[in-house]
Coordinates of C-alpha atoms in Angstrom, one line a residue:
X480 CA 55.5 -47.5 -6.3
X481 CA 57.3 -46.2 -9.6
X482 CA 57.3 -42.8 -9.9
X483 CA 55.8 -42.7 -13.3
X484 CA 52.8 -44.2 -11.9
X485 CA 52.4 -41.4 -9.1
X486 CA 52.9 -38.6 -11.7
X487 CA 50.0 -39.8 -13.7
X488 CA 47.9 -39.4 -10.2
X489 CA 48.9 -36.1 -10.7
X490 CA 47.5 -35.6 -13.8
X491 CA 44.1 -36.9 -12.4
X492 CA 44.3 -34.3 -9.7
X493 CA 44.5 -31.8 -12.6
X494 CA 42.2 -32.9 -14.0
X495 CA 39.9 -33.1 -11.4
X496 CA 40.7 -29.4 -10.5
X497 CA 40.2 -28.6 -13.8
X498 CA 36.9 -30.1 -14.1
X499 CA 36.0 -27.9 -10.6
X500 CA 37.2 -24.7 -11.8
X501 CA 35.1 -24.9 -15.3
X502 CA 31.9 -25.8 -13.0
X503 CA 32.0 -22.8 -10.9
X504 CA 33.8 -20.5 -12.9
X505 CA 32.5 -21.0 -16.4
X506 CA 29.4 -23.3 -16.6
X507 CA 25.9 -21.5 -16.8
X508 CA 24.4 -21.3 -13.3
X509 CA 27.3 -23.4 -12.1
X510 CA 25.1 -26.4 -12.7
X511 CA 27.6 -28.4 -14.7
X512 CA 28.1 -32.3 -13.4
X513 CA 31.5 -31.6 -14.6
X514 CA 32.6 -29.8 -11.1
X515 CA 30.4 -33.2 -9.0
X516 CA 32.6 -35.3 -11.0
X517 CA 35.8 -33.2 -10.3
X518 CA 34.9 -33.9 -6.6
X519 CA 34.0 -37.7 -7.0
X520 CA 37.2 -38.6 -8.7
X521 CA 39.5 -36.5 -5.8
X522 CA 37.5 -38.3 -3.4
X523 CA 38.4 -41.9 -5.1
X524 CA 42.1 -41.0 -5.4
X525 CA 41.8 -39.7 -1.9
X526 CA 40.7 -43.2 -0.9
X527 CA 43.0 -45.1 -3.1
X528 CA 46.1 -43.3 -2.1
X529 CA 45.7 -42.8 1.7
X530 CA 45.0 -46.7 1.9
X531 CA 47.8 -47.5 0.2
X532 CA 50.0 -45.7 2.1
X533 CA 48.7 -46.9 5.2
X534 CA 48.8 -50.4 3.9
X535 CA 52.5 -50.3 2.9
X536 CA 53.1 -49.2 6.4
X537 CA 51.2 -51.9 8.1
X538 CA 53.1 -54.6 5.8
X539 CA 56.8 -52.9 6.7
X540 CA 58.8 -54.9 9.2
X541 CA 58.9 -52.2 11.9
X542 CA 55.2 -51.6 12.0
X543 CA 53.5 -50.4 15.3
X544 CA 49.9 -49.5 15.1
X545 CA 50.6 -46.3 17.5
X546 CA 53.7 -44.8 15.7
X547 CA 51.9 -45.5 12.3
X548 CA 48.7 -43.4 13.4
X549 CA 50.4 -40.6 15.3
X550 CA 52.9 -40.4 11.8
X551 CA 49.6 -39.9 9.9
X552 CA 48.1 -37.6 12.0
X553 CA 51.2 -35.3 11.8
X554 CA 51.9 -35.4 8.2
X555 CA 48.2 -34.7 7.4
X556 CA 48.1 -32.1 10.0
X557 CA 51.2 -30.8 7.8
X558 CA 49.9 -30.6 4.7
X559 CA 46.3 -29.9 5.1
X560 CA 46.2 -27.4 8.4
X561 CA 48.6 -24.3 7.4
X562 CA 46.7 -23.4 4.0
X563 CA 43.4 -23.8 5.2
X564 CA 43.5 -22.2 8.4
X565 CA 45.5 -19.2 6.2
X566 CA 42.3 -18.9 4.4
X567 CA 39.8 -18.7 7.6
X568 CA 41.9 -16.4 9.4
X569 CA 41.8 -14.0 6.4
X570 CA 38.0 -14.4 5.9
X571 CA 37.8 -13.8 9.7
X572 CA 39.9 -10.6 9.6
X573 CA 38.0 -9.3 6.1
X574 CA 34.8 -10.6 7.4
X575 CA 34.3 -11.6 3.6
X576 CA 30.6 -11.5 2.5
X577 CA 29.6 -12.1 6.1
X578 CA 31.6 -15.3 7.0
X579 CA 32.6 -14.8 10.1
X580 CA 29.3 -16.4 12.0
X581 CA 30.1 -19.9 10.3
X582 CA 33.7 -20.3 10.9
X583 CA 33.8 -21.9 13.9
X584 CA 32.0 -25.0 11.8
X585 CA 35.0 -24.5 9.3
X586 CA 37.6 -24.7 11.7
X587 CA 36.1 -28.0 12.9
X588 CA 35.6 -29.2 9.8
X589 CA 32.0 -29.6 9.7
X590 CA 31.2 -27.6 7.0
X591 CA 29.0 -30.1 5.5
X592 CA 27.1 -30.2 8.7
X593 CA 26.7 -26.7 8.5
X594 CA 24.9 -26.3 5.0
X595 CA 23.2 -29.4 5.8
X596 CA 21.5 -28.2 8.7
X597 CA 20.8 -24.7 7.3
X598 CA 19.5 -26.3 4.0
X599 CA 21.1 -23.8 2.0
X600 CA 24.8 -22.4 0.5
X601 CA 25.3 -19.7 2.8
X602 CA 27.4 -18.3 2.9
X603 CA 28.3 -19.0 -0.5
X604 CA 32.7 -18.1 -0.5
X605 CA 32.9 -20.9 1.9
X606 CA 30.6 -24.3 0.4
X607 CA 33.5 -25.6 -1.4
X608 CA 34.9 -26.8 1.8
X609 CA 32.0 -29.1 2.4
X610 CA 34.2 -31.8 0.6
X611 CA 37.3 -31.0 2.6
X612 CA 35.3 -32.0 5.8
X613 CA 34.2 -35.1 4.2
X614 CA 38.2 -36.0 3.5
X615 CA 38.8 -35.1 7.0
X616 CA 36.3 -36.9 8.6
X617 CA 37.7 -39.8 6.6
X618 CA 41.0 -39.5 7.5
X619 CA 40.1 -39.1 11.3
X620 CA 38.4 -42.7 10.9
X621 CA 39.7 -44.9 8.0
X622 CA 43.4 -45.4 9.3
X623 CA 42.0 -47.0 12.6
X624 CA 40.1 -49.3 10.2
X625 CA 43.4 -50.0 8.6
X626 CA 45.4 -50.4 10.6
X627 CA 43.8 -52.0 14.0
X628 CA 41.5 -54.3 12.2
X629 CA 42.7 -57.9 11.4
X630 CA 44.3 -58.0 8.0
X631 CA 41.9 -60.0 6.5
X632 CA 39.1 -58.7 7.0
X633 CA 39.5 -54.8 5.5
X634 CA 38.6 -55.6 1.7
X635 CA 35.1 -57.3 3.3
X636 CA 35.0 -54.3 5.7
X637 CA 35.8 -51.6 2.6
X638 CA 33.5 -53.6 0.5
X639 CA 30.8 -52.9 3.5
X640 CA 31.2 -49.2 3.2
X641 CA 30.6 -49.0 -0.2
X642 CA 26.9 -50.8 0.3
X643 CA 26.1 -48.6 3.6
X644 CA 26.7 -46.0 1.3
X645 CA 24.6 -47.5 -1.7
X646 CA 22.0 -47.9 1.1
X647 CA 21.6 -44.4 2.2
X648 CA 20.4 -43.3 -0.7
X649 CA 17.4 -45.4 -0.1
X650 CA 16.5 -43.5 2.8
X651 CA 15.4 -40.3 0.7
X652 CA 12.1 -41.8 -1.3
X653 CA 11.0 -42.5 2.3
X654 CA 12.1 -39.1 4.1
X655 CA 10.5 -37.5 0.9
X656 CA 12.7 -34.2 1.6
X657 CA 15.9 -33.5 -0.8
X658 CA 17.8 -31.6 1.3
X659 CA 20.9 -30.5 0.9
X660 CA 21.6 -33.2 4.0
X661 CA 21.3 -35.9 1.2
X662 CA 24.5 -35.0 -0.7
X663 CA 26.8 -33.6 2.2
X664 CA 26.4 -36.0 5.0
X665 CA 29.3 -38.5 5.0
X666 CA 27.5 -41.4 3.7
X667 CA 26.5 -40.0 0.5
X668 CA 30.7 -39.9 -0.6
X669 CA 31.9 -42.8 2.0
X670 CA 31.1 -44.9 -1.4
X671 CA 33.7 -42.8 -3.8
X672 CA 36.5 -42.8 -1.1
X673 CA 35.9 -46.9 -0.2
X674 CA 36.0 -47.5 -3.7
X675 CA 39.5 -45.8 -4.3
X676 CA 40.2 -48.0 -0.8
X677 CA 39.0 -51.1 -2.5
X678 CA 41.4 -51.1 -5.5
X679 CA 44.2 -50.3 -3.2
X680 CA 43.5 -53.3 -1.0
X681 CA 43.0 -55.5 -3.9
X682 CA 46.6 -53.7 -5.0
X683 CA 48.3 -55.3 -2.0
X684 CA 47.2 -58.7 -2.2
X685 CA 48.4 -58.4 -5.8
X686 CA 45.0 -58.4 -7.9
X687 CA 43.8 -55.6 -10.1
X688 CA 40.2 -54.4 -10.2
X689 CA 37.8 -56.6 -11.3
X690 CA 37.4 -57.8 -14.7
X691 CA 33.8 -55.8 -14.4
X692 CA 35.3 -52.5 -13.7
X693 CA 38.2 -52.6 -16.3
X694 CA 35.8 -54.0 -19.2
X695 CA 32.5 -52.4 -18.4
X696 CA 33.7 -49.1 -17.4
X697 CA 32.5 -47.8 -21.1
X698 CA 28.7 -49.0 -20.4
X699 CA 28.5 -47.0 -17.0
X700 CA 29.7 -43.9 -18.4
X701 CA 27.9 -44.0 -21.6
X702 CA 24.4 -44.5 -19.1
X703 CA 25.4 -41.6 -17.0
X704 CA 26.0 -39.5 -19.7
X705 CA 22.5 -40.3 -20.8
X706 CA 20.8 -39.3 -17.4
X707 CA 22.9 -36.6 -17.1
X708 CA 21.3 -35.3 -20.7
X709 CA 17.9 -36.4 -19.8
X710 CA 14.8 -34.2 -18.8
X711 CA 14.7 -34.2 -14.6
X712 CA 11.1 -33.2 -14.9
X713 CA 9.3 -30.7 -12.0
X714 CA 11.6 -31.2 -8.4
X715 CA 8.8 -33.8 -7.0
X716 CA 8.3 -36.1 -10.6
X717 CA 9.5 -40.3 -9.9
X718 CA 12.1 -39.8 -11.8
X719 CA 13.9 -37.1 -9.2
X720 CA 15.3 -39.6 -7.2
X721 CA 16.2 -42.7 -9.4
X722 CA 18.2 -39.9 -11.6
X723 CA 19.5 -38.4 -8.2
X724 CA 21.1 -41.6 -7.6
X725 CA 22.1 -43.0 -10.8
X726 CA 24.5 -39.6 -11.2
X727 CA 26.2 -40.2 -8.0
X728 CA 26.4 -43.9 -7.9
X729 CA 27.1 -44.8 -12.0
X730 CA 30.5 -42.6 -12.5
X731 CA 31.9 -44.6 -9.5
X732 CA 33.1 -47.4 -12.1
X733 CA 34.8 -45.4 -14.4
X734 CA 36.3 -43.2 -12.1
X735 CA 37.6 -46.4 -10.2
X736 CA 39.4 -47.3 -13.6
X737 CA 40.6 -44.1 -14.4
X738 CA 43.0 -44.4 -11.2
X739 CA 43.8 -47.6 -11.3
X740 CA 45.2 -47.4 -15.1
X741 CA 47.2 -44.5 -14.4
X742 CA 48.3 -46.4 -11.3
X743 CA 49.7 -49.0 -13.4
X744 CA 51.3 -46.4 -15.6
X745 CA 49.5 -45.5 -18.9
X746 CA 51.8 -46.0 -21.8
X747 CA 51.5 -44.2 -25.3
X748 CA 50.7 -40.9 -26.2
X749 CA 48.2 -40.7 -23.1
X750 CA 50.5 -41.9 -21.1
X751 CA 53.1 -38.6 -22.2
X752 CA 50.3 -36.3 -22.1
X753 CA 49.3 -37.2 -18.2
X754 CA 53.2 -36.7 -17.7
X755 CA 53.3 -33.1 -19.1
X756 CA 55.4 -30.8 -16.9
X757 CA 52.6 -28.1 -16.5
X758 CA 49.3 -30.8 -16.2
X759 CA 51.9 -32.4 -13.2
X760 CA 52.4 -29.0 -11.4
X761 CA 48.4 -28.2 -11.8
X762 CA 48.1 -31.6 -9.9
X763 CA 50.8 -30.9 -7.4
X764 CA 49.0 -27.3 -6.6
X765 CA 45.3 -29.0 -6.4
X766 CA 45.1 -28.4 -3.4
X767 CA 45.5 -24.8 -2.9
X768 CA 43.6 -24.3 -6.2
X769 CA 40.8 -26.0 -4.6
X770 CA 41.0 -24.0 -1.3
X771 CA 41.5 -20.6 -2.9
X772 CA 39.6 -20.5 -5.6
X773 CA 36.4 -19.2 -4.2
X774 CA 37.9 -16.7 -1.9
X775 CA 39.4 -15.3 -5.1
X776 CA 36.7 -15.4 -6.9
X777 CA 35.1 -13.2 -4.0
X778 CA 37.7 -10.7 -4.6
X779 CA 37.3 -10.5 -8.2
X780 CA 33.8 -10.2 -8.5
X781 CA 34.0 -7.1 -6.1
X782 CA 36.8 -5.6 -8.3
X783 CA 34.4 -5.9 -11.6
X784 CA 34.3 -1.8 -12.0
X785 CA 38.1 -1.9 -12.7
X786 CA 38.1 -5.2 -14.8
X787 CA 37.6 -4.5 -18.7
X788 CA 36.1 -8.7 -18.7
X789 CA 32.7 -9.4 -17.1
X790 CA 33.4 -11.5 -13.9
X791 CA 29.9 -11.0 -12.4
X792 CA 29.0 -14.1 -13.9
X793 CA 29.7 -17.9 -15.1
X794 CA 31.4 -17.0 -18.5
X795 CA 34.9 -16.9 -20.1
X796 CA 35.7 -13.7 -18.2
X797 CA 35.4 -14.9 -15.0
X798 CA 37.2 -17.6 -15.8
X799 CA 40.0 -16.3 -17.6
X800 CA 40.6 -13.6 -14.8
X801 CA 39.9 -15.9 -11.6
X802 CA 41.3 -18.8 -12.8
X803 CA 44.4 -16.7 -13.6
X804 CA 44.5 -15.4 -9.6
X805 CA 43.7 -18.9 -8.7
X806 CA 46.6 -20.6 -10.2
X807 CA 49.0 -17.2 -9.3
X808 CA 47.8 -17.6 -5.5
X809 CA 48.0 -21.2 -5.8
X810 CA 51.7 -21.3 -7.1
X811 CA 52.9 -19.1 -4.9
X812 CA 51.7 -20.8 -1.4
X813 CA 53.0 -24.3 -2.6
X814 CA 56.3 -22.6 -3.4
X815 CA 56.8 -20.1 -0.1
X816 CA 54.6 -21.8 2.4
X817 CA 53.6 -25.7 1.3
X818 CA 56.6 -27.4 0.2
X819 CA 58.9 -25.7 2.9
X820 CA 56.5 -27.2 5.8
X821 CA 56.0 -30.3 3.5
X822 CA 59.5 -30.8 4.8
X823 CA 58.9 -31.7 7.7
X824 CA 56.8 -34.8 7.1
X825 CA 60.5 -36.4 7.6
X826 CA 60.1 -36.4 11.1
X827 CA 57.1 -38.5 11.4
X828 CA 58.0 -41.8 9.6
X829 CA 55.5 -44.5 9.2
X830 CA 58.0 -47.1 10.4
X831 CA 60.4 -46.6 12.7
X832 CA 63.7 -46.5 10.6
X833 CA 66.8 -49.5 11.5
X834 CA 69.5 -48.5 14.2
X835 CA 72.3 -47.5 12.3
X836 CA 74.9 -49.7 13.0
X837 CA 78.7 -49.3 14.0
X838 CA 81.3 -50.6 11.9
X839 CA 82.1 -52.9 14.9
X840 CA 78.9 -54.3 14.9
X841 CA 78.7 -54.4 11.0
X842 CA 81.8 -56.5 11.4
X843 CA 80.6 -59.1 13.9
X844 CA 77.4 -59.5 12.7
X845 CA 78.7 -60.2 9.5
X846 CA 81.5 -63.0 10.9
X847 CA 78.7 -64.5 12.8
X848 CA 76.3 -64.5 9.8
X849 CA 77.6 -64.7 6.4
X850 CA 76.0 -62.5 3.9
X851 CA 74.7 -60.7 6.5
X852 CA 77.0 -57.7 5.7
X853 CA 75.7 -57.9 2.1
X854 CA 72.2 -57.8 2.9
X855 CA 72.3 -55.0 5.7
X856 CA 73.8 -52.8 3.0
X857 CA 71.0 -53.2 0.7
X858 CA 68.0 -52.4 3.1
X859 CA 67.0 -49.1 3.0
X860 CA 67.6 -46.5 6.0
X861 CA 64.4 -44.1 5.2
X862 CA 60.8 -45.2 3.8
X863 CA 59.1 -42.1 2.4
X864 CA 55.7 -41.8 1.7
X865 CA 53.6 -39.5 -0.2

């Protein structure tokens, strides 16, 4: 994969942060769709990339299912663990608007479990990580998918996932109850995350996204912008649920486009603005941003008697001044604590890596087979992975 192509994932991350930050930070009542957007396009670049990598692993010469899904494990482990278990230990020690009670759920990540089954955002510092246990559950599940089930059959079984997920949303009408169970139960996102799995399986055998996706994406935003805007009438009218499900099912197809032109590399002026050095470091932070931004925002709103900018609610203030921690805090833990431990993915290859050779075996190898020689020295020692 080129690294052009990746650094425009970037900018999508960004942007998806971005969209996250302006929702609960800045939009009135933090109602906007912006931030469930922000969340629906991480979760198909979540599903895109993950399969991908998993995919180039299974197709490498040295593949072994076992190695493969102990490597994952690890280098997940690695990245996602230290920040986010930084962040409950210091709302367990501060007791931070009376979190402690929940974190046990947190540190299991079921945190969508947990609001589900109160029915309600309490507490409140914490909800953002509802999404995070959604990743995790499918990280925890989708690689055994990958890589145990015959080769063949994944795009049918991905392609499956993304209907049982369609289908749930059926089940509401009937249970007549819109709890919060209906957006934070693993089926209701299982359709973003498959999607971003489809185009990556379609990726390997060598095909694009459909036709349909790359043409049409224009007609499915331009609808959901519309339902979006529309009146949702009292909580109990017909149209609750049909609108309920258009807005979570309709951005799924331009989303899905979104990542896979930036895959291929946009060119042109858009293509130099997703490559802009600061939009590429907001992407590469994205994930602390995400995980600290509401602890921080915590913090500022109790220091609002010694802040000149009103922080007590959605509103430029509170943006400017959070947003401002939020990056700081983020910039700093990728620099002193991420990327050092990021490090040490290197020790948990996908694949194992080839023998090194002695010169004595280089040499009769390469008397035995000609060429050989030649083509040792161009296959690569170390395959990294994102």
């Amino acid at each position: 994969m080129a690294g052009g192509r990746d650094l425009q994932l970037d900018a999508l991350r960004a942007l998806a942060v971005t969209l996250v930050l302006y929702s609960h930070f800045f939009a009135p009542g933090g109602t906007s769709f912006l931030g469930h957007l922000g969340v629906r396009l991480f979760f198909v670049l979540s599903g895109f990339l993950i399969t991908r990598l998993l995919l180039e692993a299974r197709d490498a010469d040295q593949f072994a299912a076992g190695p493969a899904l102990r490597s994952f494990y690890a280098r997940r482990a690695i990245r996602i663990f230290p920040p986010y278990f930084a962040v409950l230990a210091l709302v367990w020690f501060t007791d931070l608007e009376q979190a402690r009670s929940s974190l046990a759920w947190h540190a299991l990540y079921l945190s969508n479990f947990w609001y589900a089954h109160r029915n309600e955002w309490t507490p409140w510092l914490l909800c953002h990580l509802w999404s995070l246990s959604i990743e995790e559950q499918f990280y925890v599940a989708w690689p055994l998918i990958v890589l145990l089930a015959p080769r063949r059959r994944i795009e049918a079984i991905t392609i499956g996932v993304i209907a049982f997920s369609l289908a749930y949303r059926f089940y509401w009408p009937i249970a007549a109850n819109p709890a919060l169970a209906r957006d934070l139960l693993p089926p209701a996102s299982m359709d973003a995350l498959a999607c971003g799995a489809l185009l990556a399986v379609r990726r390997a055998r060598g095909a694009d996204a459909p036709r349909w996706v790359r043409f049409g994406w224009p007609a499915f935003a331009a609808v959901f912008l519309l339902v979006v805007w529309s009146d949702p009438g009292p909580a109990d009218s017909a149209w609750e649920w049909p609108r309920w499900a258009l807005v979570q099912v309709l951005p799924l197809v331009p989303l899905m486009a979104i990542v896979a032109a930036c895959s291929n590399g946009l060119g042109g002026r858009l293509g130099r603005l997703a490559e802009l050095p600061p939009l590429l470091f907001l992407g590469r932070i994205s994930y602390g941003v995400y995980l600290y931004h509401a602890i921080l925002l915590a913090y500022v709103v109790k220091a609002q008697p010694w802040i000149p900018l009103n922080v007590s609610e959605e509103g430029p203030g509170r943006f400017l001044v959070a947003g401002a921690a939020t990056l700081i805090a983020a910039s700093l833990s990728w620099v002193l604590f991420e990327k050092p431990l990021n490090s040490l993915k290197r020790y948990f290859p996908y694949v194992a890596r080839p023998r090194a050779r002695t010169p004595g075996e280089a040499r009769r190898l390469g008397a035995t087979y000609p060429g050989a020689k030649a083509a040792l020295d161009l296959q690569p020692t170390d395959r990294s992975y994102p």
